[in-house]
Coordinates of C-alpha atoms in Angstrom, one line a residue:
X18 CA 113.9 83.8 172.6
X19 CA 116.1 81.3 171.0
X20 CA 119.6 80.7 172.1
X21 CA 121.9 78.3 170.1
X22 CA 124.9 76.9 171.9
X23 CA 127.0 75.1 169.2
X24 CA 130.0 74.6 171.6
X25 CA 129.8 74.6 175.3
X26 CA 132.8 73.6 177.4
X27 CA 132.0 73.7 181.1
X28 CA 134.9 74.1 183.4
X29 CA 134.0 73.3 186.9
X30 CA 136.6 73.0 189.7
X31 CA 136.3 73.0 193.5
X32 CA 137.9 76.2 194.7
X33 CA 136.7 79.2 196.7
X34 CA 133.4 80.6 195.3
X35 CA 135.1 83.9 195.0
X36 CA 137.3 82.5 192.2
X37 CA 136.1 82.3 188.7
X38 CA 136.3 78.5 188.2
X39 CA 133.2 77.7 186.2
X40 CA 132.4 79.2 182.9
X41 CA 130.9 78.3 179.4
X42 CA 132.5 78.9 176.1
X43 CA 129.5 79.8 173.9
X44 CA 130.1 79.8 170.2
X45 CA 126.8 81.0 168.8
X46 CA 123.6 82.7 170.0
X47 CA 120.5 84.0 168.3
X48 CA 118.6 86.6 170.4
X49 CA 116.2 89.5 170.0
X50 CA 116.0 92.6 172.1
X51 CA 119.1 91.8 174.0
X52 CA 122.6 93.1 173.8
X53 CA 125.5 90.7 172.9
X54 CA 129.3 90.7 173.4
X55 CA 131.7 88.6 171.4
X56 CA 135.4 88.4 172.5
X57 CA 138.4 86.1 172.8
X58 CA 137.6 84.8 176.3
X59 CA 134.3 83.8 178.0
X60 CA 135.0 85.6 181.2
X61 CA 135.7 88.9 179.2
X62 CA 132.5 88.5 177.2
X63 CA 130.6 87.9 180.5
X64 CA 132.1 91.0 182.0
X65 CA 130.8 93.0 179.1
X66 CA 127.4 91.4 179.3
X67 CA 127.3 92.1 183.1
X68 CA 127.8 95.8 182.5
X69 CA 124.9 95.7 179.9
X70 CA 122.7 94.1 182.4
X71 CA 123.4 96.9 185.0
X72 CA 122.3 99.6 182.6
X73 CA 125.4 100.2 180.4
X74 CA 125.4 100.6 176.7
X75 CA 127.6 99.1 174.0
X76 CA 130.5 101.5 174.9
X77 CA 130.4 100.7 178.6
X78 CA 130.4 97.0 177.7
X79 CA 133.3 97.2 175.3
X80 CA 135.5 99.1 177.9
X81 CA 134.6 96.5 180.6
X82 CA 135.5 93.7 178.1
X83 CA 138.8 95.3 177.3
X84 CA 139.7 95.7 181.0
X85 CA 138.7 92.0 181.6
X86 CA 140.8 90.8 178.6
X87 CA 143.9 92.5 180.2
X88 CA 143.3 90.1 183.1
X89 CA 142.1 86.8 181.5
X90 CA 143.8 87.1 178.1
X91 CA 147.3 88.4 178.9
X92 CA 148.9 87.4 175.6
X93 CA 147.0 90.1 173.8
X94 CA 144.4 91.8 176.1
X95 CA 146.1 94.7 177.7
X96 CA 146.5 98.0 179.5
X97 CA 150.1 98.2 178.3
X98 CA 149.3 98.3 174.6
X99 CA 146.9 100.1 172.3
X100 CA 144.0 99.8 169.8
X101 CA 141.2 101.3 167.7
X102 CA 137.5 101.7 168.2
X103 CA 134.8 102.1 165.6
X104 CA 131.4 103.1 167.0
X105 CA 128.0 103.7 165.4
X106 CA 125.3 105.1 167.6
X107 CA 121.6 104.4 167.2
X108 CA 121.1 108.1 166.2
X109 CA 123.4 107.6 163.2
X110 CA 126.5 109.2 164.8
X111 CA 129.8 107.5 163.7
X112 CA 133.1 107.9 165.5
X113 CA 136.5 106.3 165.8
X114 CA 139.1 106.5 168.6
X115 CA 142.8 106.0 167.8
X116 CA 144.6 104.9 170.9
X117 CA 147.5 103.3 169.1
X118 CA 150.8 103.4 170.9
X119 CA 153.3 106.2 169.9
X120 CA 157.1 106.3 169.6
X121 CA 158.8 107.8 172.6
X122 CA 160.4 111.2 172.5
X123 CA 163.9 109.5 172.5
X124 CA 163.0 107.3 169.5
X125 CA 165.0 107.8 166.3
X126 CA 164.8 106.5 162.7
X127 CA 167.9 104.3 163.1
X128 CA 167.5 103.2 166.7
X129 CA 167.5 99.5 165.7
X130 CA 170.4 99.7 163.2
X131 CA 173.6 98.0 164.4
X132 CA 177.2 99.3 163.6
X133 CA 177.2 97.3 160.4
X134 CA 174.0 99.0 159.1
X135 CA 171.9 96.0 159.7
X136 CA 168.4 95.9 161.4
X137 CA 168.5 94.3 164.8
X138 CA 164.9 93.1 165.0
X139 CA 165.5 91.3 168.3
X140 CA 165.7 94.8 169.9
X141 CA 162.6 95.9 168.2
X142 CA 160.6 92.7 169.2
X143 CA 161.9 91.7 172.6
X144 CA 162.7 93.7 175.8
X145 CA 162.4 97.2 177.0
X146 CA 163.6 99.0 173.9
X147 CA 160.7 97.5 171.9
X148 CA 158.1 99.3 174.0
X149 CA 155.9 102.1 172.6
X150 CA 154.0 104.6 174.8
X151 CA 150.8 102.7 175.8
X152 CA 147.5 104.1 174.7
X153 CA 144.8 101.6 175.8
X154 CA 143.9 103.2 179.2
X155 CA 143.7 106.6 177.6
X156 CA 141.4 105.0 175.0
X157 CA 139.1 103.6 177.6
X158 CA 138.7 107.0 179.2
X159 CA 138.2 108.6 175.8
X160 CA 135.3 106.2 175.3
X161 CA 133.6 107.4 178.5
X162 CA 131.9 110.3 176.9
X163 CA 129.9 107.8 174.9
X164 CA 129.1 105.6 178.0
X165 CA 126.3 105.7 180.5
X166 CA 128.1 104.4 183.6
X167 CA 131.1 105.8 185.5
X168 CA 134.5 104.2 185.1
X169 CA 134.6 102.9 188.7
X170 CA 131.6 100.6 187.8
X171 CA 132.9 99.6 184.4
X172 CA 136.3 98.5 185.7
X173 CA 135.1 96.5 188.7
X174 CA 134.6 93.1 186.9
X175 CA 138.3 93.2 185.8
X176 CA 139.4 94.0 189.4
X177 CA 137.4 91.1 190.7
X178 CA 139.0 88.7 188.1
X179 CA 142.5 89.9 188.9
X180 CA 142.1 89.9 192.6
X181 CA 140.2 86.6 193.1
X182 CA 141.7 84.7 190.3
X183 CA 140.3 82.5 187.5
X184 CA 140.7 79.0 186.0
X185 CA 142.9 79.1 182.9
X186 CA 142.0 77.3 179.8
X187 CA 144.1 74.7 178.1
X188 CA 145.3 77.2 175.4
X189 CA 146.4 79.7 178.0
X190 CA 148.2 77.0 180.0
X191 CA 150.1 75.8 176.9
X192 CA 151.1 79.4 176.0
X193 CA 152.3 80.2 179.4
X194 CA 154.4 77.1 179.5
X195 CA 155.9 77.7 176.0
X196 CA 156.9 81.2 177.0
X197 CA 158.4 80.5 180.4
X198 CA 162.0 81.0 179.3
X199 CA 161.2 84.2 177.6
X200 CA 159.5 85.5 180.7
X201 CA 162.5 84.7 182.8
X202 CA 164.9 86.1 180.3
X203 CA 163.2 89.6 180.1
X204 CA 162.0 90.0 183.8
X205 CA 164.4 90.6 186.6
X206 CA 161.7 90.2 189.3
X207 CA 159.4 87.2 189.9
X208 CA 156.2 87.4 187.9
X209 CA 152.9 85.5 188.5
X210 CA 153.0 84.0 184.9
X211 CA 156.1 81.8 185.8
X212 CA 155.8 78.9 188.3
X213 CA 158.0 75.9 189.2
X214 CA 155.6 73.3 187.8
X215 CA 154.0 73.5 184.4
X216 CA 150.6 75.3 184.1
X217 CA 147.7 73.0 183.4
X218 CA 144.0 73.5 182.5
X219 CA 142.0 74.7 185.5
X220 CA 145.0 76.2 187.4
X221 CA 144.1 79.4 189.2
X222 CA 145.8 82.6 188.0
X223 CA 145.7 85.3 190.6
X224 CA 147.1 88.8 189.8
X225 CA 147.2 90.9 192.9
X226 CA 149.6 93.5 191.5
X227 CA 147.4 94.0 188.5
X228 CA 144.4 94.3 190.7
X229 CA 146.1 97.1 192.6
X230 CA 147.0 98.8 189.3
X231 CA 143.4 98.7 188.2
X232 CA 142.2 100.0 191.6
X233 CA 144.5 103.0 191.1
X234 CA 142.8 103.7 187.8
X235 CA 139.4 103.2 189.5
X236 CA 140.4 105.7 192.2
X237 CA 142.4 108.3 190.3
X238 CA 141.2 108.0 186.7
X239 CA 143.6 108.6 183.8
X240 CA 146.3 109.9 186.2
X241 CA 146.1 106.6 188.0
X242 CA 148.0 105.1 185.1
X243 CA 149.8 107.9 183.3
X244 CA 151.0 109.6 186.5
X245 CA 151.8 108.6 190.1
X246 CA 152.7 105.1 191.3
X247 CA 152.0 103.2 188.1
X248 CA 153.8 105.6 185.9
X249 CA 156.8 105.6 188.2
X250 CA 156.9 101.7 188.1
X251 CA 156.8 101.7 184.4
X252 CA 159.6 104.2 184.1
X253 CA 161.6 102.2 186.6
X254 CA 161.1 99.2 184.5
X255 CA 162.5 101.0 181.5
X256 CA 165.6 101.9 183.4
X257 CA 166.3 98.2 184.3
X258 CA 167.4 97.8 180.6
X259 CA 167.5 100.0 177.5
X260 CA 163.9 101.2 177.5
X261 CA 163.3 104.8 176.5
X262 CA 159.7 105.5 177.6
X263 CA 159.7 108.4 180.1
X264 CA 157.3 110.0 182.5
X265 CA 157.0 112.9 180.0
X266 CA 156.0 110.4 177.3
X267 CA 153.3 109.1 179.5
X268 CA 151.9 112.5 180.5
X269 CA 152.0 113.7 176.8
X270 CA 150.0 110.7 175.4
X271 CA 146.7 111.7 173.7
X272 CA 144.0 109.7 172.0
X273 CA 143.2 110.9 168.4
X274 CA 139.6 111.1 167.4
X275 CA 139.5 110.6 163.7
X276 CA 136.8 110.7 161.0
X277 CA 135.7 107.2 160.2
X278 CA 136.6 105.8 156.8
X279 CA 133.3 105.3 154.9
X280 CA 132.5 103.8 151.5
X281 CA 129.6 101.9 149.9
X282 CA 129.8 98.2 149.1
X283 CA 126.8 96.9 147.1
X284 CA 124.3 99.0 149.1
X285 CA 126.0 98.6 152.4
X286 CA 127.7 101.6 154.2
X287 CA 131.0 100.2 155.4
X288 CA 132.4 102.2 158.4
X289 CA 136.0 101.3 159.2
X290 CA 139.2 102.7 160.8
X291 CA 141.3 105.3 158.8
X292 CA 145.1 105.7 158.9
X293 CA 147.2 104.9 160.9
X294 CA 145.2 101.7 160.5
X295 CA 145.8 100.4 157.0
X296 CA 142.9 98.1 157.6
X297 CA 140.0 100.3 156.4
X298 CA 141.9 101.6 153.4
X299 CA 142.9 98.1 152.3
X300 CA 139.4 96.9 152.9
X301 CA 138.0 99.7 150.6
X302 CA 140.6 98.9 147.9
X303 CA 140.1 95.2 147.9
X304 CA 136.3 95.2 148.0
X305 CA 136.2 97.7 145.1
X306 CA 138.6 95.9 143.0
X307 CA 136.9 92.6 143.5
X308 CA 133.6 94.1 142.5
X309 CA 134.9 94.8 139.1
X310 CA 134.7 91.1 138.3
X311 CA 131.2 90.5 139.7
X312 CA 132.4 88.3 142.5
X313 CA 128.9 87.3 143.4
X314 CA 128.8 85.1 140.3
X315 CA 131.2 82.6 141.8
X316 CA 131.2 80.2 144.7
X317 CA 133.0 80.9 147.9
X318 CA 136.6 79.5 147.9
X319 CA 136.2 78.6 144.2
X320 CA 139.4 79.1 142.1
X321 CA 137.9 82.1 140.3
X322 CA 136.7 83.8 143.5
X323 CA 140.0 83.2 145.3
X324 CA 142.0 84.4 142.3
X325 CA 140.0 87.6 142.1
X326 CA 140.3 88.3 145.8
X327 CA 144.0 87.4 146.0
X328 CA 144.9 89.7 143.1
X329 CA 143.0 92.5 144.9
X330 CA 144.9 91.8 148.0
X331 CA 148.2 91.9 146.1
X332 CA 147.6 95.3 144.7
X333 CA 146.3 96.8 148.0
X334 CA 149.2 95.5 150.0
X335 CA 151.7 96.9 147.5
X336 CA 150.1 100.3 148.1
X337 CA 150.3 99.7 151.9
X338 CA 154.1 99.4 151.7
X339 CA 154.5 102.5 149.7
X340 CA 151.9 105.1 150.8
X341 CA 150.6 104.2 154.3
X342 CA 151.6 105.6 157.7
X343 CA 150.6 108.0 160.5
X344 CA 148.5 110.7 158.8
X345 CA 149.9 113.3 161.2
X346 CA 153.4 112.7 159.7
X347 CA 152.8 111.9 156.0
X348 CA 150.6 113.1 153.1
X349 CA 147.3 111.1 153.5
X350 CA 146.4 109.8 150.0
X351 CA 143.4 107.8 151.1
X352 CA 140.9 109.6 148.8
X353 CA 143.2 108.9 145.8
X354 CA 143.9 105.3 146.7
X355 CA 140.2 104.4 147.1
X356 CA 139.0 106.3 144.0
X357 CA 137.6 104.3 141.0
X358 CA 139.9 106.0 138.6
X359 CA 143.0 104.8 140.5
X360 CA 141.7 101.3 141.3
X361 CA 140.6 100.6 137.8
X362 CA 144.0 101.5 136.5
X363 CA 145.4 99.1 139.2
X364 CA 143.2 96.4 137.9
X365 CA 144.0 96.6 134.2
X366 CA 146.6 93.9 134.3
X367 CA 144.5 91.3 136.1
X368 CA 144.0 88.1 134.2
X369 CA 142.3 84.8 135.0
X370 CA 145.0 83.0 133.1
X371 CA 147.8 83.3 135.6
X372 CA 149.1 85.0 138.8
X373 CA 150.3 88.6 138.5
X374 CA 153.9 88.8 139.5
X375 CA 154.2 91.0 142.6
X376 CA 157.0 93.0 140.8
X377 CA 154.4 94.2 138.3
X378 CA 152.2 95.9 140.9
X379 CA 154.8 97.6 143.2
X380 CA 158.5 98.4 143.6
X381 CA 159.9 95.4 145.5
X382 CA 160.8 96.6 149.1
X383 CA 160.7 94.1 152.0
X384 CA 158.0 94.9 154.5
X385 CA 157.8 94.6 158.3
X386 CA 155.9 91.8 159.8
X387 CA 153.1 92.4 162.2
X388 CA 152.0 90.3 165.1
X389 CA 149.1 88.0 164.9
X390 CA 148.5 88.3 168.6
X391 CA 145.8 90.9 168.6
X392 CA 142.3 90.6 170.1
X393 CA 138.9 91.8 168.9
X394 CA 135.6 92.6 170.5
X395 CA 132.2 93.0 168.7
X396 CA 129.3 94.5 170.7
X397 CA 125.7 95.6 170.0
X398 CA 123.3 96.7 172.7
X399 CA 119.5 96.3 172.9
X400 CA 119.1 99.9 171.7
X401 CA 121.1 99.4 168.5
X402 CA 124.4 101.1 169.5
X403 CA 127.4 99.1 168.0
X404 CA 131.1 99.0 168.8
X405 CA 133.9 97.2 167.0
X406 CA 137.3 97.3 168.9
X407 CA 140.6 95.7 168.1
X408 CA 143.5 96.0 170.5
X409 CA 147.0 94.6 170.7
X410 CA 150.4 94.2 172.5
X411 CA 151.7 93.4 169.0
X412 CA 153.7 90.1 169.6
X413 CA 152.5 87.3 171.9
X414 CA 152.7 88.8 175.4
X415 CA 154.2 91.9 173.8
X416 CA 157.8 92.6 174.7
X417 CA 157.7 89.8 177.3
X418 CA 158.3 92.5 180.0
X419 CA 156.0 92.8 183.0
X420 CA 156.1 96.1 184.9
X421 CA 157.4 95.0 188.3
X422 CA 154.9 96.0 191.1
X423 CA 152.2 96.8 188.6
X424 CA 151.6 93.3 187.0
X425 CA 150.9 94.1 183.3
X426 CA 152.7 93.2 180.1
X427 CA 154.2 96.0 178.0
X428 CA 153.8 96.1 174.2
X429 CA 156.6 95.5 171.6
X430 CA 154.8 97.9 169.2
X431 CA 157.9 99.6 168.0
X432 CA 158.4 96.7 165.6
X433 CA 155.4 97.8 163.6
X434 CA 157.4 100.7 162.3
X435 CA 159.7 100.2 159.3
X436 CA 162.7 99.4 161.6
X437 CA 164.8 99.9 158.5
X438 CA 162.9 100.8 155.4
X439 CA 162.9 97.7 153.3
X440 CA 163.4 95.3 156.1
X441 CA 160.4 93.0 157.1
X442 CA 159.1 93.0 160.6
X443 CA 158.0 90.0 162.6
X444 CA 155.1 89.3 160.3
X445 CA 156.8 89.8 157.0
X446 CA 155.1 93.1 156.1
X447 CA 157.3 95.5 154.2
X448 CA 157.5 99.1 155.0
X449 CA 159.0 102.2 153.5
X450 CA 159.7 105.7 154.5
X451 CA 156.0 106.6 155.3
X452 CA 156.2 104.2 158.2
X453 CA 159.7 105.1 159.5
X454 CA 160.3 105.8 163.1
X455 CA 159.9 109.4 164.5
X456 CA 159.2 110.6 168.0
X457 CA 155.4 110.8 168.8
X458 CA 154.5 109.0 165.6
X459 CA 152.0 106.1 165.5
X460 CA 153.1 103.0 163.9
X461 CA 151.1 101.6 160.9
X462 CA 148.6 99.0 161.9
X463 CA 146.5 96.3 160.2
X464 CA 143.7 96.4 162.8
X465 CA 140.4 96.6 161.0
X466 CA 137.4 97.1 163.4
X467 CA 134.4 97.5 161.1
X468 CA 130.7 98.0 161.2
X469 CA 128.4 97.7 158.1
X470 CA 125.1 99.6 158.0
X471 CA 122.0 98.8 156.0
X472 CA 119.4 101.4 155.7
X473 CA 121.3 103.5 158.2
X474 CA 121.3 100.8 160.9
X475 CA 124.0 98.4 162.0
X476 CA 123.9 95.2 160.0
X477 CA 127.3 93.7 160.7
X478 CA 129.8 94.1 163.5
X479 CA 133.1 92.4 162.7
X480 CA 136.8 92.2 163.3
X481 CA 139.6 89.8 164.1
X482 CA 143.1 89.5 165.3
X483 CA 145.9 88.2 163.0
X484 CA 148.5 90.9 162.1
X485 CA 148.6 91.5 158.3
X486 CA 145.9 88.8 157.8
X487 CA 143.3 91.0 159.6
X488 CA 142.2 93.1 156.6
X489 CA 142.0 90.1 154.4
X490 CA 140.0 88.1 157.0
X491 CA 137.5 91.0 157.4
X492 CA 137.3 91.3 153.6
X493 CA 136.5 87.6 153.3
X494 CA 133.9 87.9 156.2
X495 CA 132.1 90.7 154.4
X496 CA 132.2 89.0 151.0
X497 CA 131.0 85.8 152.5
X498 CA 127.8 87.4 153.7
X499 CA 127.2 90.1 151.1
X500 CA 128.3 88.3 147.9
X501 CA 128.1 84.6 148.8
X502 CA 125.0 84.8 151.0
X503 CA 126.5 82.6 153.7
X504 CA 125.2 82.6 157.2
X505 CA 127.2 84.0 160.2
X506 CA 128.6 80.7 161.4
X507 CA 129.9 79.5 158.0
X508 CA 131.2 83.0 157.2
X509 CA 133.3 82.9 160.4
X510 CA 134.4 79.3 160.5
X511 CA 135.0 78.4 156.8
X512 CA 138.7 78.1 155.8
X513 CA 140.5 81.4 155.0
X514 CA 143.3 82.4 152.7
X515 CA 145.7 85.4 152.7
X516 CA 148.0 87.2 150.4
X517 CA 150.0 90.4 151.2
X518 CA 152.0 91.2 148.0
X519 CA 155.3 90.0 149.6
X520 CA 156.1 87.3 150.1
X521 CA 154.7 86.0 146.9
X522 CA 153.0 83.0 148.5
X523 CA 149.2 82.6 149.2
X524 CA 148.6 81.3 152.7
X525 CA 145.7 78.9 153.1
X526 CA 144.4 77.1 156.2
X527 CA 144.9 73.4 156.4
X528 CA 141.3 72.5 155.6
X529 CA 141.2 74.7 152.4
X530 CA 139.7 73.0 149.4
X531 CA 142.5 70.9 147.6
X532 CA 140.8 71.3 144.2
X533 CA 141.2 75.1 144.4
X534 CA 144.7 74.8 145.6
X535 CA 145.7 72.5 142.7
X536 CA 144.0 74.8 140.1
X537 CA 145.7 77.9 141.6
X538 CA 149.1 76.2 141.5
X539 CA 148.6 75.5 137.8
X540 CA 148.2 79.3 137.4
X541 CA 151.7 79.9 139.0
X542 CA 150.3 80.6 142.5
X543 CA 152.6 79.5 145.3
X544 CA 150.7 78.0 148.2
X545 CA 151.7 77.8 151.8
X546 CA 149.4 75.7 154.1
X547 CA 149.2 77.1 157.7
X548 CA 147.3 76.1 160.8
X549 CA 145.1 79.2 161.4
X550 CA 144.3 82.6 160.1
X551 CA 142.6 85.0 162.6
X552 CA 139.8 84.5 165.1
X553 CA 136.8 86.5 163.7
X554 CA 134.1 87.8 166.0
X555 CA 130.9 88.6 164.0
X556 CA 127.4 89.9 164.9
X557 CA 124.7 90.1 162.1
X558 CA 121.4 91.9 162.7
X559 CA 118.5 91.2 160.3
X560 CA 115.8 93.4 159.1
X561 CA 113.6 92.3 162.0
X562 CA 116.2 93.1 164.7
X563 CA 117.1 89.5 165.4
X564 CA 120.8 89.2 166.3
X565 CA 123.0 86.3 165.3
X566 CA 126.4 86.4 167.0
X567 CA 129.3 84.0 166.4
X568 CA 132.6 83.5 168.2
X569 CA 135.4 82.0 166.1
X570 CA 135.9 78.2 166.6
X571 CA 139.6 78.6 166.3
X572 CA 140.1 79.6 169.9
X573 CA 138.5 80.0 173.4
X574 CA 136.4 83.0 171.9
X575 CA 132.9 83.2 173.3
X576 CA 129.6 85.1 173.1
X577 CA 127.7 86.5 176.1
X578 CA 124.2 87.9 176.3
X579 CA 123.0 90.4 178.7

């Protein structure tokens, strides 16, 4: 068995052995006949791997990892948010779980419009009115029917992490310090994330209240969160401000089991998330349009390749703004939007000579932004079951509100609706009527958990955080492997780019090739250099069953092996 550790950061501090103070950040492994977990934090990946070692399968592991992320990665890991799961079993069964948050019963189309008719995005992004009905815990329980172990075993690693405490990384310390004022502004009670002196690397974060909340779930199941003490504390938190989530909203929450979105890309069966995730639909559109220009003829990040891919992104995101939303509330046009007839007509005005003006591919309406503070988990077990899961609180630490007495952050997911059709959200994505606010409706998402199959077996498990950059990052990851024949590590860590129709600019990471940037600018592309796009977690499985798993080098992301 070969294991490759490209980056290993050992944190060793002298505290109680019960506390989690020493751990490795492992960026890359190659194994065979073992299960692997890739997530945003080494302790969460280890929690999933521990469950695999004790007899769990990929779905046990992915639930354990999600619970652990709620403890060790509070900026995005959560029990107060929502997410999507794409699963492929070793018997060929494919399934998806939609545990996206929903709008409360008291929500209304114009709830964030002020008396002058302007959208007040501060209300949709910060504080209690920004909170949608959480779906994560319901999603974990909906996953149970695919698991081998009971929930009381799966949740235990997270309880241990919360109760005993763990050493925080430099990134987490910096984020907690940067958000101290926001935490104090939006919380009336003292919270463990705020202390008098600045957080520093290696400080121990203990979350006793969160541990008790997790124990209630362990003891009472789904009712331990959506009813009883935890639900009462959540509703009480709403009443401290202008929040509208009620006990009835919590009792009424249901996970939606949806048919996976499937399509072929160059002999690979792509299995992704359908609406209300725009991700799978965008992925299908972009891959199909790019294939019309024989993308494989070009080099990765060459001018021609980037131009083809950007123009596919431009057209797909224009469709996102006009057509996409919760399929239970709108006419679902997925089949039409990914048909060759429609996409070839979309592609007719593509030219290598110059950028296509965005006004030529869609009616200009400003789109809502979408938070980049998501988190992704990729898992495969030794038996070939695969899970790809993306979850979110939306913004960094969600609404910034912690449920007093329960210890967890609440989402600010209401901002992912079109707060006012035509007004951009926090990530600049534009939305129209299809994504307007309605009670019980699920807000449109960009999360794109995806699994590729070759000859009926999982070949790639992939996903990333990054708001509206998620579909384009997954798109590039697939193209890097399938078209450009790059290995897993290069596919994940090479510089990325992103375009979403509006704004007109193409975002590129700081280390993007300058020659390509210069040539694109000559063709009227506006370039915006940014620090980082996404944090991709990828697993590739070759024909011999060898597994190559890579955690993105852009963060504390880490791989763990059972």
